[in-house]
Coordinates of C-alpha atoms in Angstrom, one line a residue:
M354 CA -7.6 53.0 8.0
K355 CA -5.9 50.8 5.5
T356 CA -3.7 47.9 6.5
N357 CA -1.3 46.4 4.0
F358 CA -0.2 42.8 4.5
S359 CA 3.1 41.8 2.8
F360 CA 4.7 38.5 2.7
T361 CA 8.5 38.3 2.7
A362 CA 11.1 35.6 2.0
D363 CA 11.0 34.9 5.7
D364 CA 7.4 33.9 5.5
D365 CA 8.1 31.5 2.6
A366 CA 11.1 30.1 4.5
A367 CA 8.9 29.5 7.6
S368 CA 6.3 27.8 5.4
V369 CA 8.9 25.5 3.9
S370 CA 10.3 24.8 7.3
S371 CA 6.9 23.9 8.7
K372 CA 6.2 21.6 5.7
Q373 CA 9.6 19.8 6.3
L374 CA 8.8 19.4 10.0
V375 CA 5.4 17.8 9.2
L376 CA 7.0 15.5 6.7
L377 CA 9.8 14.4 9.1
A378 CA 7.4 13.9 11.9
S379 CA 5.0 11.8 9.8
I380 CA 7.9 9.6 8.5
C381 CA 9.1 9.0 12.1
S382 CA 5.5 8.3 13.1
G383 CA 5.3 5.7 10.3
I384 CA 8.5 4.0 11.5
L385 CA 7.3 4.1 15.1
M386 CA 4.0 2.6 14.1
C387 CA 5.8 -0.3 12.5
K388 CA 7.9 -0.9 15.7
L389 CA 4.9 -0.7 18.0
V390 CA 2.7 -3.0 15.9
Y391 CA 5.6 -5.4 15.5
D392 CA 6.1 -5.6 19.2
F393 CA 2.4 -6.0 19.9
A394 CA 2.2 -8.9 17.4
A395 CA 5.2 -10.5 19.0
Y396 CA 3.5 -10.3 22.4
I397 CA -0.1 -11.2 21.4
S398 CA 0.6 -14.0 18.9
P399 CA 1.8 -16.7 21.3
L400 CA -1.0 -15.9 23.7
R401 CA -3.9 -16.1 21.2
F402 CA -2.5 -18.5 18.6
N403 CA -0.7 -21.2 20.5
A404 CA -1.9 -23.9 18.1
A405 CA -0.4 -22.2 15.1
Y406 CA 2.4 -19.9 16.2
P407 CA 4.9 -22.5 17.3
N408 CA 4.6 -24.4 14.0
L409 CA 5.6 -21.5 11.9
T410 CA 9.1 -21.7 10.5
A411 CA 9.7 -17.9 10.6
K412 CA 8.4 -16.2 13.7
L413 CA 10.0 -12.9 12.5
E414 CA 7.8 -12.9 9.5
W415 CA 4.8 -13.8 11.6
N416 CA 5.4 -10.9 13.9
G417 CA 6.1 -8.5 11.1
T418 CA 3.2 -9.4 8.8
T419 CA 0.1 -11.0 10.2
G420 CA -1.6 -13.2 12.8
F421 CA -4.9 -15.1 12.6
D422 CA -7.3 -17.5 14.4
H423 CA -9.9 -20.0 13.3
L424 CA -12.8 -17.6 13.7
T425 CA -11.7 -14.3 12.1
S426 CA -9.4 -12.9 9.6
L427 CA -8.0 -10.4 12.0
T428 CA -4.5 -9.4 11.1
L429 CA -1.9 -8.0 13.5
G430 CA 1.2 -7.1 11.5
F431 CA 2.4 -3.7 10.7
S432 CA 2.0 -4.2 6.9
T433 CA -1.6 -4.9 7.5
F434 CA -2.0 -2.0 9.9
H435 CA -0.4 0.3 7.3
A436 CA -2.6 -1.2 4.5
V437 CA -5.8 -0.5 6.5
F438 CA -4.7 3.0 7.5
V439 CA -3.6 4.1 4.0
S440 CA -6.6 2.6 2.3
V441 CA -9.0 4.4 4.6
A442 CA -7.1 7.6 4.2
S443 CA -7.0 7.2 0.4
I444 CA -10.7 6.6 0.2
Y445 CA -11.4 9.7 2.4
L446 CA -9.1 12.0 0.4
L447 CA -10.2 10.7 -3.1
V448 CA -13.9 10.2 -2.5
I449 CA -15.2 11.8 0.7
S450 CA -13.3 15.0 1.0
D451 CA -13.2 17.7 -1.7
Q452 CA -9.4 17.9 -1.9
F453 CA -9.4 16.4 -5.4
D454 CA -12.9 17.5 -6.5
E455 CA -12.6 19.1 -9.9
N456 CA -15.8 21.0 -9.4
V457 CA -14.0 22.8 -6.5
H458 CA -10.4 23.0 -7.8
G459 CA -10.8 22.7 -11.5
D460 CA -7.6 22.3 -13.5
S461 CA -5.5 22.9 -10.3
V462 CA -6.5 19.5 -8.9
V463 CA -3.1 18.1 -9.9
N464 CA -1.5 20.7 -7.6
S465 CA -4.0 20.1 -4.7
T466 CA -2.2 19.4 -1.4
T467 CA -3.0 19.7 2.3
S468 CA -1.2 19.0 5.5
L469 CA -3.3 15.9 5.9
S470 CA -2.4 14.4 2.5
E471 CA 1.3 15.1 3.1
A472 CA 1.1 13.6 6.6
V473 CA -0.5 10.4 5.2
M474 CA 2.2 10.1 2.5
G475 CA 4.9 10.7 5.1
I476 CA 3.5 7.9 7.3
S477 CA 3.3 5.6 4.3
L478 CA 6.9 6.5 3.4
G479 CA 8.0 5.7 7.0
Y480 CA 6.3 2.2 6.6
F481 CA 8.1 1.5 3.3
I482 CA 11.5 2.6 4.8
A483 CA 10.9 0.2 7.8
D484 CA 9.7 -2.7 5.7
L485 CA 12.5 -2.3 3.2
T486 CA 15.0 -2.2 5.9
M487 CA 13.8 -5.5 7.3
I488 CA 13.7 -7.0 3.8
F489 CA 17.4 -6.0 3.3
W490 CA 18.4 -7.1 6.8
H491 CA 16.9 -10.6 6.4
F492 CA 17.2 -10.9 2.6
P493 CA 15.8 -13.0 1.0
T494 CA 13.8 -14.5 3.8
L495 CA 11.2 -11.7 3.9
G496 CA 10.9 -11.1 0.2
G497 CA 12.8 -11.3 -3.1
I498 CA 14.0 -8.7 -5.5
E499 CA 10.5 -8.0 -6.7
Y500 CA 9.5 -6.6 -3.3
V501 CA 12.6 -4.4 -3.2
F502 CA 11.8 -3.1 -6.6
H503 CA 8.1 -2.4 -5.6
H504 CA 9.1 -0.6 -2.5
C505 CA 11.8 1.5 -4.2
L506 CA 9.3 2.6 -6.9
S507 CA 6.7 3.4 -4.3
M508 CA 9.1 5.5 -2.2
F509 CA 10.5 7.3 -5.2
S510 CA 7.0 8.3 -6.3
I511 CA 5.9 9.4 -2.8
I512 CA 9.0 11.5 -2.3
L513 CA 8.6 13.3 -5.6
S514 CA 4.9 14.0 -4.9
V515 CA 5.2 15.1 -1.3
T516 CA 8.2 17.4 -1.8
S517 CA 6.7 19.0 -4.9
G518 CA 3.1 19.1 -3.8
Q519 CA 2.0 17.8 -7.2
A520 CA 0.2 14.7 -8.5
Q521 CA -0.9 13.6 -5.1
F522 CA -4.2 12.5 -6.6
Y523 CA -2.5 9.8 -8.6
I524 CA -0.3 8.8 -5.7
F525 CA -3.4 8.1 -3.6
I526 CA -4.9 6.1 -6.4
V527 CA -1.9 3.8 -6.3
L528 CA -1.8 3.7 -2.5
L529 CA -5.4 2.5 -2.6
S530 CA -4.1 -0.8 -4.0
E531 CA -2.7 -1.5 -0.5
A532 CA -6.2 -2.6 0.4
T533 CA -5.3 -6.1 -0.9
T534 CA -2.4 -6.5 1.6
P535 CA -4.5 -8.0 4.5
F536 CA -5.7 -10.8 2.3
V537 CA -2.1 -11.4 0.9
N538 CA -0.8 -11.5 4.5
L539 CA -3.4 -14.0 5.6
R540 CA -2.8 -16.3 2.7
W541 CA 0.9 -16.0 2.0
R542 CA 4.2 -15.4 3.7
R543 CA 6.7 -13.6 1.5
V544 CA 8.6 -16.8 1.0
N545 CA 5.3 -18.3 -0.4
D546 CA 4.6 -20.6 2.6
R547 CA 1.0 -20.2 3.5
Y548 CA -0.1 -19.1 7.0
L549 CA -3.4 -21.0 6.6
D550 CA -1.4 -23.9 5.2
T551 CA 1.2 -23.9 8.0
S552 CA -1.5 -23.8 10.7
G553 CA -3.3 -26.7 9.2
Q554 CA -6.2 -24.7 7.7
K555 CA -5.3 -25.0 4.0
C556 CA -8.3 -27.4 3.6
S557 CA -10.6 -25.1 5.6
K558 CA -13.4 -22.9 4.2
A559 CA -11.5 -19.9 5.6
Y560 CA -8.6 -20.6 3.2
T561 CA -11.0 -20.8 0.2
L562 CA -12.9 -17.7 1.2
N563 CA -9.8 -15.7 1.7
G564 CA -8.6 -16.8 -1.7
I565 CA -11.8 -15.5 -3.2
A566 CA -11.6 -12.3 -1.3
L567 CA -8.0 -11.8 -2.4
F568 CA -8.9 -12.5 -6.1
L569 CA -11.8 -10.0 -6.0
G570 CA -9.8 -7.4 -4.0
W571 CA -6.9 -7.7 -6.4
L572 CA -9.2 -7.3 -9.4
V573 CA -10.7 -4.1 -8.0
A574 CA -7.8 -2.4 -6.2
R575 CA -4.9 -3.4 -8.4
I576 CA -6.5 -3.9 -11.9
L577 CA -9.6 -1.8 -12.2
V578 CA -8.3 1.1 -10.1
Y579 CA -5.1 1.2 -12.2
I580 CA -7.3 1.3 -15.4
Y581 CA -9.1 4.3 -13.8
Y582 CA -5.6 5.9 -13.2
F583 CA -4.7 5.6 -16.9
V584 CA -8.1 6.8 -18.1
H585 CA -8.1 9.8 -15.8
M586 CA -4.6 10.7 -16.9
Y587 CA -5.6 10.4 -20.6
F588 CA -8.4 12.8 -20.2
H589 CA -6.4 15.2 -18.1
F590 CA -3.1 14.8 -19.9
H591 CA -3.0 18.5 -20.9
Q592 CA -3.1 19.5 -17.2
V593 CA -0.4 17.0 -16.3
V594 CA 1.9 18.2 -19.1
K595 CA 1.4 21.9 -18.3
Q596 CA 1.6 21.7 -14.5
V597 CA 3.8 18.8 -13.3
F598 CA 7.5 19.3 -13.2
P599 CA 9.5 17.1 -15.7
L600 CA 10.8 14.4 -13.4
G601 CA 7.4 14.0 -11.8
F602 CA 5.7 13.9 -15.2
Y603 CA 7.9 11.1 -16.5
S604 CA 7.6 9.2 -13.3
L605 CA 3.8 9.3 -13.7
L606 CA 4.2 7.9 -17.1
T607 CA 6.6 5.1 -16.2
V608 CA 6.1 4.0 -12.5
A609 CA 2.4 3.2 -12.7
P610 CA 2.7 1.1 -15.9
V611 CA 5.6 -0.9 -14.3
L612 CA 3.6 -1.5 -11.1
S613 CA 0.5 -2.5 -13.2
V614 CA 2.6 -5.1 -15.1
M615 CA 3.7 -6.5 -11.7
N616 CA 0.1 -6.5 -10.5
L617 CA -1.0 -8.5 -13.6
L618 CA 1.7 -11.1 -13.1
W619 CA 0.8 -11.5 -9.5
F620 CA -2.9 -11.6 -10.4
W621 CA -2.2 -14.5 -12.8
K622 CA -0.5 -16.4 -9.9
I623 CA -3.5 -15.6 -7.6
T624 CA -6.0 -16.8 -10.2
K625 CA -4.1 -20.1 -10.8
G626 CA -3.9 -20.6 -7.0
L627 CA -7.6 -19.9 -6.6
I628 CA -8.6 -22.3 -9.3
K629 CA -6.4 -25.0 -7.8
T630 CA -7.9 -24.4 -4.3
I631 CA -11.5 -24.5 -5.6
S632 CA -10.8 -27.7 -7.6
K633 CA -9.4 -29.4 -4.5
A634 CA -12.4 -28.3 -2.4
R635 CA -14.8 -29.8 -4.9
H636 CA -12.9 -33.1 -4.9
R637 CA -13.1 -33.2 -1.1
E638 CA -16.9 -32.9 -1.4

């Protein structure tokens, strides 16, 4: 007995509908995550950090970005939560799983996509929407035009990738750079006042160590990882040209270079700040 299986337009429509539902649910989850973590930070911060929290000039930013104590570098804000989540997810998808393994997928790695990778990008998109909304609502308290530009570029790239199912490998390389966010949150507020400074810890060893961690993390996640991005694209350029749709192709060629230039400018500021901090620490000795 022979059974024939045929797929109709209804099957394709159902598949597209399912994909859209996953994307919508993950975006909403990302926004809900931001709300829950924000509320949790608002509740826990005055209880655990009474010595520092009342002295901060912008409690909104404190709740929305990070908290700390004298013993640990535990961060509580939703940007830190998102950074940890998306960094772990990116490492899993890029290194541990075989989703982007060329030995498994060959030349089709640029088209590799799964429900997991799409859900992760949807959650990340939800975070960027929530964070950008807060930046606009309280502009420029929570960040200047460079943060708006960064978030818009990130959202644009994620939307193109998740809707087309292409170039997700490169998107997760870029998302891996979010690994530096916890150190940025612990060291700086977006208006460039320092949490550790505001709480009276600017002269502490924790401040210096966090600066070193930020420097090394930035060097690896936002400089070396981007170099790997460009090298990989160079050696796989024929695959990208043949398989990625035009708008996606040109965004791969333009967005990452723009973000890398921004990363280099911020890295220069971080380096100068670290040199200044270490110099002051030596003088105190």
